[in-house]
mmCIF file of C-alpha atoms in Angstrom:
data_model
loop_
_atom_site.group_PDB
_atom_site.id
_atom_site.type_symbol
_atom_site.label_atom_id
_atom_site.label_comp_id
_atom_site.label_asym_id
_atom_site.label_seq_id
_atom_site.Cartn_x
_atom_site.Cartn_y
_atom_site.Cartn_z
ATOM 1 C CA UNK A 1 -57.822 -1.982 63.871
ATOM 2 C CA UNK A 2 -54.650 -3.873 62.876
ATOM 3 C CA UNK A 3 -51.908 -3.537 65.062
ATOM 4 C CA UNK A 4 -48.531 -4.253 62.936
ATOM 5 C CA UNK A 5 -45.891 -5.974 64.655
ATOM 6 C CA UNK A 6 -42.662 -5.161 64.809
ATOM 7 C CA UNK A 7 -40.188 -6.730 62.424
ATOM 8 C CA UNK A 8 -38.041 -9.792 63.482
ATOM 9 C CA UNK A 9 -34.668 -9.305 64.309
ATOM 10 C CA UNK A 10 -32.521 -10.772 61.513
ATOM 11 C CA UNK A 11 -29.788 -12.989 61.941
ATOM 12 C CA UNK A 12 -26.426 -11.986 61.210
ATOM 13 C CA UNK A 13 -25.422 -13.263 58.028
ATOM 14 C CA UNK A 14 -21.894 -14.335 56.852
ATOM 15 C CA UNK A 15 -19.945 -12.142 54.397
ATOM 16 C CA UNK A 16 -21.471 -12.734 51.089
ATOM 17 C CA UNK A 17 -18.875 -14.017 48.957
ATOM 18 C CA UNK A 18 -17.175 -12.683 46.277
ATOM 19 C CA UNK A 19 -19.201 -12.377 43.184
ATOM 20 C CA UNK A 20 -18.314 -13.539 39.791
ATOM 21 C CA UNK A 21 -17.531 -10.356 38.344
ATOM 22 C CA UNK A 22 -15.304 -9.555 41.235
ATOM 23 C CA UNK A 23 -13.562 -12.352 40.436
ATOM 24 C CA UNK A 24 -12.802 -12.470 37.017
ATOM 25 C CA UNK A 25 -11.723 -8.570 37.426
ATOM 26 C CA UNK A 26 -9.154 -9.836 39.893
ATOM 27 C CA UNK A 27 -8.087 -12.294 37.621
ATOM 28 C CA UNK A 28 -7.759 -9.682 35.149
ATOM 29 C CA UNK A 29 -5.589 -7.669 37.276
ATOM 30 C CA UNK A 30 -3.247 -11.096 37.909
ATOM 31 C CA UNK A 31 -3.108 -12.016 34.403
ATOM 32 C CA UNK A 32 -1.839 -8.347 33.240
ATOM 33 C CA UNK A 33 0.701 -9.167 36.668
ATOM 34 C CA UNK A 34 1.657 -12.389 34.936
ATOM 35 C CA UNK A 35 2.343 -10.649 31.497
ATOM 36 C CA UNK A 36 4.570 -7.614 33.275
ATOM 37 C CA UNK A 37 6.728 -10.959 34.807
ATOM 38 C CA UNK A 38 6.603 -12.289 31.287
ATOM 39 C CA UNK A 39 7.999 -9.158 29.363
ATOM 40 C CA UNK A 40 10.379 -8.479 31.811
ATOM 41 C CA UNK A 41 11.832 -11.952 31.422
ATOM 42 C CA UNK A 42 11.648 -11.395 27.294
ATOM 43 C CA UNK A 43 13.463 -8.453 27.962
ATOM 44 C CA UNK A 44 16.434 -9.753 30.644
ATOM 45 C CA UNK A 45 16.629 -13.370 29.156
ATOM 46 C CA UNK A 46 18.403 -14.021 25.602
ATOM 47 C CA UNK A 47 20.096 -16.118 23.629
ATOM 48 C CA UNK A 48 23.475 -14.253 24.979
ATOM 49 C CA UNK A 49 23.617 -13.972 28.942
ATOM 50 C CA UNK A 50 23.544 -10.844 30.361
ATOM 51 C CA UNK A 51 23.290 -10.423 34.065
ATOM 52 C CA UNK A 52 20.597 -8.452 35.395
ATOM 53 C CA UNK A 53 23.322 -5.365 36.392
ATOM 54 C CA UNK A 54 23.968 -5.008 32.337
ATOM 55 C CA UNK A 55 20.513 -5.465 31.058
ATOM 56 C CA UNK A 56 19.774 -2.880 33.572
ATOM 57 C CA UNK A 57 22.563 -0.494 32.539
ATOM 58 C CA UNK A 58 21.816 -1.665 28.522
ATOM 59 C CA UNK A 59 18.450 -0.299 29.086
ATOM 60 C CA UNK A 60 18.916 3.035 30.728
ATOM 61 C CA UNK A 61 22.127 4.146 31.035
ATOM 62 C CA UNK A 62 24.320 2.378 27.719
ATOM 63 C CA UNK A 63 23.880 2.804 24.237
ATOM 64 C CA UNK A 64 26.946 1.160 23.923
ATOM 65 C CA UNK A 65 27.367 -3.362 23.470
ATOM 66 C CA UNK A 66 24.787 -4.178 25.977
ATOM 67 C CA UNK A 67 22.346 -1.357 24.670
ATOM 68 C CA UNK A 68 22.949 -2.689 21.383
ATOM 69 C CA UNK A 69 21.397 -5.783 22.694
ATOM 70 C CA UNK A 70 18.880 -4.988 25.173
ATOM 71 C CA UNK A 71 17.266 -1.850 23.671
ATOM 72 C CA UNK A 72 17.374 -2.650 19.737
ATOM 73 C CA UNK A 73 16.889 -6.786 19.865
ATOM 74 C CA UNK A 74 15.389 -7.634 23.182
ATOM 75 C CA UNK A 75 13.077 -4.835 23.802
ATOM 76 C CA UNK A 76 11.550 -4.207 20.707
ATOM 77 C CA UNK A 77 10.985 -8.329 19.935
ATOM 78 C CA UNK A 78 9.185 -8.324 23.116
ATOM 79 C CA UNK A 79 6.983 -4.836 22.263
ATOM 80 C CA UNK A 80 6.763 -7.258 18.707
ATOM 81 C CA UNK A 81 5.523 -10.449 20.791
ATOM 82 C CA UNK A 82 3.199 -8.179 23.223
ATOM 83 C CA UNK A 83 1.197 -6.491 20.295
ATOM 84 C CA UNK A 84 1.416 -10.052 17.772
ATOM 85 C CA UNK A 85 0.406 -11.917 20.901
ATOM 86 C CA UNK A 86 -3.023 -9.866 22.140
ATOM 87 C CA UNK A 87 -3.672 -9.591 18.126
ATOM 88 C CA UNK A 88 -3.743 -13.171 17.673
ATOM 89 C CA UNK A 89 -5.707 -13.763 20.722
ATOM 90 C CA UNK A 90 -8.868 -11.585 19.871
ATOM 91 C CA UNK A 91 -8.673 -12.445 16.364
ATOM 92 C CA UNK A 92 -8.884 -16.119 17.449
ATOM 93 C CA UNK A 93 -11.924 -15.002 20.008
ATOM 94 C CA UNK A 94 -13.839 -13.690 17.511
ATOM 95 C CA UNK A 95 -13.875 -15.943 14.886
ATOM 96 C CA UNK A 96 -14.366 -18.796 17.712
ATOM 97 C CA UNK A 97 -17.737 -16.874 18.746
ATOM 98 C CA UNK A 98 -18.272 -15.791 14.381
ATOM 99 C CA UNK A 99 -17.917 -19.548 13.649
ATOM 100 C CA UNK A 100 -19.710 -21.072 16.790
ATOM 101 C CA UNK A 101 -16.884 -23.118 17.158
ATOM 102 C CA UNK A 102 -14.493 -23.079 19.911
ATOM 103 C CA UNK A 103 -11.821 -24.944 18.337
ATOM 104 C CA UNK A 104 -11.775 -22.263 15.577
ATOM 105 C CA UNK A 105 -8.287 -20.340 14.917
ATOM 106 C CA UNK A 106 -7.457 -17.953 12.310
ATOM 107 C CA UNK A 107 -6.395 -20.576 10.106
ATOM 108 C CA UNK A 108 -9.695 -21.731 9.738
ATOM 109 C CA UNK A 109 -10.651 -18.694 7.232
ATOM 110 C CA UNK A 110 -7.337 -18.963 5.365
ATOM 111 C CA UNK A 111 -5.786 -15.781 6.411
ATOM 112 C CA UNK A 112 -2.378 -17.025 7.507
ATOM 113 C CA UNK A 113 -2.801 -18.868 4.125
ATOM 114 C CA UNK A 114 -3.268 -16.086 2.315
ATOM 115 C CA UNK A 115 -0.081 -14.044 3.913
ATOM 116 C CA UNK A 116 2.230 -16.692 3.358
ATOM 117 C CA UNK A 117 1.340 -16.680 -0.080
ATOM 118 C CA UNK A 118 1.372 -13.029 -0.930
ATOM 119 C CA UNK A 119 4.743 -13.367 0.360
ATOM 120 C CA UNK A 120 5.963 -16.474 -1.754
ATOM 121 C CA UNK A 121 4.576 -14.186 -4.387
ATOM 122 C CA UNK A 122 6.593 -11.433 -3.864
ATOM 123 C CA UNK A 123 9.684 -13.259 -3.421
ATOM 124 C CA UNK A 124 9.860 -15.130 -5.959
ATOM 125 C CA UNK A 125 7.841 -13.428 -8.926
ATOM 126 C CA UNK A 126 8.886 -9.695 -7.324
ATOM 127 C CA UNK A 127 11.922 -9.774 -5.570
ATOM 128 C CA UNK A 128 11.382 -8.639 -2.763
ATOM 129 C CA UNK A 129 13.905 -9.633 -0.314
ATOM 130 C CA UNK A 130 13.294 -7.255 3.220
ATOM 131 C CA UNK A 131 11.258 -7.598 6.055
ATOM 132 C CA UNK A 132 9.788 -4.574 5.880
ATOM 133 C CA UNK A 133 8.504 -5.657 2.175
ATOM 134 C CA UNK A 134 7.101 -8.849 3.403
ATOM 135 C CA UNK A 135 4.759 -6.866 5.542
ATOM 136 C CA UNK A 136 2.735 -5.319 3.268
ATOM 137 C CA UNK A 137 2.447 -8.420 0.876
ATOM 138 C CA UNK A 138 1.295 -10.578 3.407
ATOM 139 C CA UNK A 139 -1.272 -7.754 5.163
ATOM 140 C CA UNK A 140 -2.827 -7.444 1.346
ATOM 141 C CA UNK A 141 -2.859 -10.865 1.256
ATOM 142 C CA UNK A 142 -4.287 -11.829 4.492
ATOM 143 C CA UNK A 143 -7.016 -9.137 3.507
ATOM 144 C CA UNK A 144 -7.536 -10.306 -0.355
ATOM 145 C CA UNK A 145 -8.443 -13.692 1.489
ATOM 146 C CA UNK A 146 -11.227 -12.516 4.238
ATOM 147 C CA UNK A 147 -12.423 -10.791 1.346
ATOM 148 C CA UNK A 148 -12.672 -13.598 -0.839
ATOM 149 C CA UNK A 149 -14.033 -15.786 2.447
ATOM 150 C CA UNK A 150 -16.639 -13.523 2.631
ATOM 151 C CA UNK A 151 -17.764 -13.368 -0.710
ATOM 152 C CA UNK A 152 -17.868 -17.244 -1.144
ATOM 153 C CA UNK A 153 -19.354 -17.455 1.986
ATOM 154 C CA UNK A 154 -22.458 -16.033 0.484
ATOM 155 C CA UNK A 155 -21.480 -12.049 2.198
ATOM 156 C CA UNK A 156 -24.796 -11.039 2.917
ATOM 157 C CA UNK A 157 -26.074 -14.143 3.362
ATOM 158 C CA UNK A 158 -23.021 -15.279 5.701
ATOM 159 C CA UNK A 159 -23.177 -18.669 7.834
ATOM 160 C CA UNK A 160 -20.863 -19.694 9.908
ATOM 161 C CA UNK A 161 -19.871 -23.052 8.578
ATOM 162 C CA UNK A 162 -20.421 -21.405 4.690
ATOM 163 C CA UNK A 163 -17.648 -19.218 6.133
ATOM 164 C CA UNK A 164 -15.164 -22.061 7.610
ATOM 165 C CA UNK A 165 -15.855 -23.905 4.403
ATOM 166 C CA UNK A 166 -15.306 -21.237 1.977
ATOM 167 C CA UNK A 167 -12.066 -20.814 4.902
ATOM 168 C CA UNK A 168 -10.913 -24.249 4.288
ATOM 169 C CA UNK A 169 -11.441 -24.529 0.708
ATOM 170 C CA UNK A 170 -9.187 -21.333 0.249
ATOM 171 C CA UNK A 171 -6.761 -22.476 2.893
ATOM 172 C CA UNK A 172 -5.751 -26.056 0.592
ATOM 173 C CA UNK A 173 -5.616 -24.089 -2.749
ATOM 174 C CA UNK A 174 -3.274 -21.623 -1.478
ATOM 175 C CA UNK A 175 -1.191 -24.114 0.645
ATOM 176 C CA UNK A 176 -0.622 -25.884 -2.758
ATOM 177 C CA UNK A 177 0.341 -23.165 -4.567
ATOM 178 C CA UNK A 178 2.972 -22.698 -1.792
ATOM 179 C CA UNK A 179 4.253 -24.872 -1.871
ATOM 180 C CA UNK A 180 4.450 -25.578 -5.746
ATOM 181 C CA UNK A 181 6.213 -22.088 -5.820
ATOM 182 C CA UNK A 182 9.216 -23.213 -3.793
ATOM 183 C CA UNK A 183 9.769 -26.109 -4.706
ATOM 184 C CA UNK A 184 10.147 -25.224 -8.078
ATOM 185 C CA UNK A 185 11.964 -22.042 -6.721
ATOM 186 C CA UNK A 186 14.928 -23.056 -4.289
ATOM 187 C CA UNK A 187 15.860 -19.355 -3.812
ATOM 188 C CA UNK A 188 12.359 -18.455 -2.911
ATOM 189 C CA UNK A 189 12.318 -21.671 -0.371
ATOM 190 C CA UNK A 190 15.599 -20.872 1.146
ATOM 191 C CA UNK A 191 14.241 -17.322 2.141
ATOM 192 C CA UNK A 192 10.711 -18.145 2.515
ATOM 193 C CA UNK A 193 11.847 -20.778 5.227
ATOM 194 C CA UNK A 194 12.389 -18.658 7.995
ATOM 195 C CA UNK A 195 9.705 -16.592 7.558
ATOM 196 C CA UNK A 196 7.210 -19.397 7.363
ATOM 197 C CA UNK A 197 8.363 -20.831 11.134
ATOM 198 C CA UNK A 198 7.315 -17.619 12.926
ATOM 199 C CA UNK A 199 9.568 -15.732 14.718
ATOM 200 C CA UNK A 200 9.913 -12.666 16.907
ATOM 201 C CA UNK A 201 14.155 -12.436 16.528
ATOM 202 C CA UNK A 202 13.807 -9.780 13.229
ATOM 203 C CA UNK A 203 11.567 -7.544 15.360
ATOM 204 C CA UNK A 204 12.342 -3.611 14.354
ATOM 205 C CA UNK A 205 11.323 -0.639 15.478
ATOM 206 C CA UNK A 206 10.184 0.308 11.947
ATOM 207 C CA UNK A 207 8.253 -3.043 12.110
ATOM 208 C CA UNK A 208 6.146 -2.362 14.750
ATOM 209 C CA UNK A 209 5.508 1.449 13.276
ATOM 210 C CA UNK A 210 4.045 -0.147 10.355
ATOM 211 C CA UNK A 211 1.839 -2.744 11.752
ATOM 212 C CA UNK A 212 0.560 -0.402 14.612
ATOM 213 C CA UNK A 213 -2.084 0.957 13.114
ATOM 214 C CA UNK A 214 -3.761 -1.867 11.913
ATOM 215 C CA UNK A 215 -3.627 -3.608 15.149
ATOM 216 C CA UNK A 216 -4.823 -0.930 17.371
ATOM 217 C CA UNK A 217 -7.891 -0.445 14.563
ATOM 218 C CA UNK A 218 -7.967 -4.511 14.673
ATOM 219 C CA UNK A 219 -8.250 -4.101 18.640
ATOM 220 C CA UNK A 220 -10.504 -2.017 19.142
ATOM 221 C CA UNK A 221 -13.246 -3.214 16.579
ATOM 222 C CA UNK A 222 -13.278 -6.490 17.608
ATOM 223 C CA UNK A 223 -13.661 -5.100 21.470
ATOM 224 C CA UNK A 224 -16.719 -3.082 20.248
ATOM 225 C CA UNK A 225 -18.157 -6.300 18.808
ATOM 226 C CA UNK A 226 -18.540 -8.002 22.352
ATOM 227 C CA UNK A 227 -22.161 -6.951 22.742
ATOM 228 C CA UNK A 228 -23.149 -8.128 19.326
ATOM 229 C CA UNK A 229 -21.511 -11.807 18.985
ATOM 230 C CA UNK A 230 -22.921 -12.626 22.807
ATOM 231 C CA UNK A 231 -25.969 -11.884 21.037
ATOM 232 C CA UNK A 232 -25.153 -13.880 18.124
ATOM 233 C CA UNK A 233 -24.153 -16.799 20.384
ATOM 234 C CA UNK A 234 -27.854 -17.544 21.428
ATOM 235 C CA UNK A 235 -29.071 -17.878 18.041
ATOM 236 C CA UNK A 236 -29.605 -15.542 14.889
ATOM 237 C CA UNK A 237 -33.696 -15.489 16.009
ATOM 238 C CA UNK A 238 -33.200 -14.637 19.335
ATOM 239 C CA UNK A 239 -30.192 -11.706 18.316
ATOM 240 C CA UNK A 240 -32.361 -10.245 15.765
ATOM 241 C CA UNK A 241 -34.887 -10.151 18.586
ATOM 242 C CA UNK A 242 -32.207 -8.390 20.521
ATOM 243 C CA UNK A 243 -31.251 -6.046 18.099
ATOM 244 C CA UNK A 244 -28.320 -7.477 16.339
ATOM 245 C CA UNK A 245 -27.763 -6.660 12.848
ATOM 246 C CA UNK A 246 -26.272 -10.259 12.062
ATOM 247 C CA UNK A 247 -25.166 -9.181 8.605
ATOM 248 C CA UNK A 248 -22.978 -6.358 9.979
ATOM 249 C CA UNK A 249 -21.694 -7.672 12.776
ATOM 250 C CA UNK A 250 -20.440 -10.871 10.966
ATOM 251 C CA UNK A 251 -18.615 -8.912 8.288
ATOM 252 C CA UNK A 252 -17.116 -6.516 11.411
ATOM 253 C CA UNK A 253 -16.219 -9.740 12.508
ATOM 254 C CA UNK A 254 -14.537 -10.485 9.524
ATOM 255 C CA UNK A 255 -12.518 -7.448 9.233
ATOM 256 C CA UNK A 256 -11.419 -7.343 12.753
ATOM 257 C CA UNK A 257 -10.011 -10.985 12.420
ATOM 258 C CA UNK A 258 -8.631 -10.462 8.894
ATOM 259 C CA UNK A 259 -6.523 -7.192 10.733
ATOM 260 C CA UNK A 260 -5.745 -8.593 13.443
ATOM 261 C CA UNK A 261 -4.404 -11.889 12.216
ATOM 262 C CA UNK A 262 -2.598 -10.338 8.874
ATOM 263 C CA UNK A 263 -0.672 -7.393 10.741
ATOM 264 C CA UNK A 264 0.387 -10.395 13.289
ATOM 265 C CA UNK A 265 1.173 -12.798 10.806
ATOM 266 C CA UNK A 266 2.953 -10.012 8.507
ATOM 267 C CA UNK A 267 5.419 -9.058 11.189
ATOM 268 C CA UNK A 268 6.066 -12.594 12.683
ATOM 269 C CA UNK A 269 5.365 -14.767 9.869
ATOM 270 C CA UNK A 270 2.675 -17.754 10.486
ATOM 271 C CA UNK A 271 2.332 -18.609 13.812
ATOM 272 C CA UNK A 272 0.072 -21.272 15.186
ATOM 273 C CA UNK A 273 -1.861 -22.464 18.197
ATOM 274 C CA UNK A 274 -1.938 -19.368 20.207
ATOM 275 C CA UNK A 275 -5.280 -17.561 18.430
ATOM 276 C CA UNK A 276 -6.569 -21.636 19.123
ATOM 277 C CA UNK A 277 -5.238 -22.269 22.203
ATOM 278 C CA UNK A 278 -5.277 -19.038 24.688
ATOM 279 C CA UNK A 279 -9.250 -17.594 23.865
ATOM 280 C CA UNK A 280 -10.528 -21.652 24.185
ATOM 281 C CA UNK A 281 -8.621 -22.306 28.241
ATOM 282 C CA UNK A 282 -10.274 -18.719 28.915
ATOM 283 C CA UNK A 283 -13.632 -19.802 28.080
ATOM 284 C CA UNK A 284 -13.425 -22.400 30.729
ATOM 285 C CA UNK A 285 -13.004 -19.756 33.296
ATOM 286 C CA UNK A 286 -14.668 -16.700 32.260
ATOM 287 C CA UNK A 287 -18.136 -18.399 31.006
ATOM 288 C CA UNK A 288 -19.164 -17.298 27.400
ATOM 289 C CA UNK A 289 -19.526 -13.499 27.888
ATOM 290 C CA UNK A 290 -16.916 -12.137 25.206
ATOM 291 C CA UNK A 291 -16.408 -8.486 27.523
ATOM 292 C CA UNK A 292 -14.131 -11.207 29.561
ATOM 293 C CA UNK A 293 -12.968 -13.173 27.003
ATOM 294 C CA UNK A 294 -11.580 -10.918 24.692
ATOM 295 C CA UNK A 295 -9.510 -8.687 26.974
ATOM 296 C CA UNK A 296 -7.975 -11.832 28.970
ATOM 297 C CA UNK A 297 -7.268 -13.234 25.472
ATOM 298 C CA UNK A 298 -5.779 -9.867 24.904
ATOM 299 C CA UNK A 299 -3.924 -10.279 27.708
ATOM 300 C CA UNK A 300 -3.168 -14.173 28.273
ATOM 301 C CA UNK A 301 -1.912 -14.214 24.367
ATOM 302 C CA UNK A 302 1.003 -12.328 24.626
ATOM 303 C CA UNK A 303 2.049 -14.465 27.938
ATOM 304 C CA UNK A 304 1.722 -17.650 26.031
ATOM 305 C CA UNK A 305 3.699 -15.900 23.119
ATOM 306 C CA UNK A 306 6.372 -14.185 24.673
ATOM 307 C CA UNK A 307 7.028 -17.470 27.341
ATOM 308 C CA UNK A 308 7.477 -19.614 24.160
ATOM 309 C CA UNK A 309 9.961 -17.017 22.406
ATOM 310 C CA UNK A 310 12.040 -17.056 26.385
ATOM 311 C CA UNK A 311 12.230 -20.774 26.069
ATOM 312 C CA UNK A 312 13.083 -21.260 22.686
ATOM 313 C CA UNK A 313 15.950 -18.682 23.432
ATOM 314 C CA UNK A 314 16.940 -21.259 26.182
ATOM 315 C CA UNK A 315 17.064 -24.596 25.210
ATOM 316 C CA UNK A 316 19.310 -24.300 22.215
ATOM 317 C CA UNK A 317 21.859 -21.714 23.170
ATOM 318 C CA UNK A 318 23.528 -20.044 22.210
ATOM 319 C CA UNK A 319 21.196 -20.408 19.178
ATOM 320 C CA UNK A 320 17.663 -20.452 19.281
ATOM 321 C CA UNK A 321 14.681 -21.894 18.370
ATOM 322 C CA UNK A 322 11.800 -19.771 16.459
ATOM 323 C CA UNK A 323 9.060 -19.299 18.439
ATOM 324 C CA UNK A 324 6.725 -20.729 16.245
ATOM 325 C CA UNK A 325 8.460 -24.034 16.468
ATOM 326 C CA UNK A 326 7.522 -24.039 20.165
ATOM 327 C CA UNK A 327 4.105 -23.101 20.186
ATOM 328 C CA UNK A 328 3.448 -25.391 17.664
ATOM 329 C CA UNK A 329 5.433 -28.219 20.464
ATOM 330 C CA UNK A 330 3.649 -26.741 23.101
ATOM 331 C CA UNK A 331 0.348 -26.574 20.931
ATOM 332 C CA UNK A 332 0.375 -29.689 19.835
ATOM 333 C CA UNK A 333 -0.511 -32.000 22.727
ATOM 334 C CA UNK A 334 -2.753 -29.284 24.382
ATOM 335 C CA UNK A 335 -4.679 -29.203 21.339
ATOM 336 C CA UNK A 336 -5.393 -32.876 21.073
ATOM 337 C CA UNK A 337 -6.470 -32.485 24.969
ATOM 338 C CA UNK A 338 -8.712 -29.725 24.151
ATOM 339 C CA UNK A 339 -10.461 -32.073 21.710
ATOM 340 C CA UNK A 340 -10.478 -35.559 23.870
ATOM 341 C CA UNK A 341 -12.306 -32.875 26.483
ATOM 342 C CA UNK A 342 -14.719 -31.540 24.258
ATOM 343 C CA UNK A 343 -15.764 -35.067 22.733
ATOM 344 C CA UNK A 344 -16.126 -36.649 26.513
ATOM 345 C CA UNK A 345 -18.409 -33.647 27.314
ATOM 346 C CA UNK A 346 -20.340 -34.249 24.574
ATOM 347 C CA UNK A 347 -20.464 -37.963 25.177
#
């Protein structure tokens, strides 16, 4: 008869430390602590000083000169930059992982091509001279142009680089006519120059009610599309092995990004770099799964937005600088690190 012995004591172990997921849901919980610093400065930090006492009493307790410029400029250009911001961020997430490439912005697919000139169009051919005009012009048009994308790109039979080519093909006919328009046009170039840098300073409230809609729907389809484009990023064998319908999820894809980026770029006008920049750093942190990428680019977007629109408030007081102007300053160099990175890996 086997007598069993008794187990060995064990040795007492360290505290296991803490795993990944723990750590990129603390991160989380920094970066949304980061973007309440951020909005707080968009809100208390303008173009006109106000000390902290009046933006204080402009927000709660004046409707008066300081409400006037707290409440109807400051705080709805940063509810403006918050929403614009996390919408350019997925959309630029999701065509990185639709595309397979992670230098990939919206740009790439020709939707902030396709905005700008639905509202040349409609300036010039139209007449249309308000804000709240240009918004649905360059919504259709961002959305006439992922449509388009996606038909050249052979729909059904969708590849990424068919998609970026059909993208960039679209992008350089459009950016000609553009440019043809005004010149021969100097009314339409005097008013389409404005809205071409990208700016948060004509932020309304009646703005942001009519892009809304389209960027919550935006948000929330490309966050269902996680699953599917991790699936996507091992190979179309292996994700129709898994399950994924490659066909639908590319042309979610599509949609989500086409939203996303033409409500954004309809409000604010063109702006670049932060779809290309934000969704590309978080990769380096978060690994590949896009359930973390997309909500820190939801969240990390907005910072790099509304920190760009404080500091162009700054430096040229007491005008300003649009904030596309200095994301594209800011974007600039990082971008050209980004890509002397990526080659030396590859190397």
């Amino acid at each position: 008869m086997l007598v069993e012995s008794p187990p060995e004591p064990r040795a007492e172990t360290a505290p296991a430390p803490p795993t990944r997921r723990a750590a990129r849901a603390f991160g989380l919980l920094l970066s949304v602590a980061i973007l309440v610093l951020i909005a707080l400065a968009s809100i208390a930090i303008g173009a006109k000083e106000l000390s902290l006492g009046q933006v204080w009493h402009g927000l709660f307790e004046d409707s008066g000169s300081y409400g006037d410029v707290v409440v109807a400029e400051r705080l709805s250009r940063t509810v403006l930059g918050l929403l614009a911001g996390a919408a350019l961020g997925l959309a630029g997430a999701v065509l990185q992982a639709l595309t397979r490439n992670p230098l990939a912005d919206p740009g790439l697919l020709g939707i902030n091509a396709g905005a700008s000139a639905a509202v040349v169009t409609a300036i010039t051919f139209l007449g249309v001279t308000s804000l709240s005009g240009y918004v649905w012009f360059a919504f259709f048009g961002a959305a006439a142009v992922g449509a388009l994308v996606w038909f050249l790109g052979g729909s059904r039979g969708a590849t990424p680089v068919r998609l970026a080519l059909a993208g960039t093909a679209i992008s350089a006919a459009l950016f000609g006519y553009l440019q043809a328009v005004m010149i021969m046009d100097d009314a339409a170039l005097g008013k389409m120059r404005f809205w071409t840098l990208g700016s948060l300073s004509a932020a309304t409230d009646s703005t942001i009610e009519q892009v809304l809609p389209f960027l919550l729907t935006g948000t929330v389809l490309a966050l269902a599309l996680a699953r599917p484009l991790n699936a996507m990023a091992m190979g179309d064998d292996t994700a129709k092995a898994l399950g994924a319908n490659l066909n639908r999820t590319r042309a979610l894809s599509m949609l989500a990004a086409t939203v996303l980026c033409g409500a954004a770029t309809a409000a604010c006008g063109p702006i670049v770099f932060v779809g290309l920049m934000v969704p590309h750093v978080v990769r380096s942190f978060t690994g590949p799964d896009l359930r973390w990428i997309l909500p820190y680019a939801a969240i990390l977007s907005p910072v790099l937005l509304l920190g760009a629109d404080v500091i162009g408030r700054i430096v040229a007081r007491p005008a300003e600088l649009q904030v596309g102007i200095v994301t594209a300053i800011l974007g600039g160099p990082v971008f050209i690190f980004l890509v002397r990175r990526r080659r030396t890996a590859q190397l």
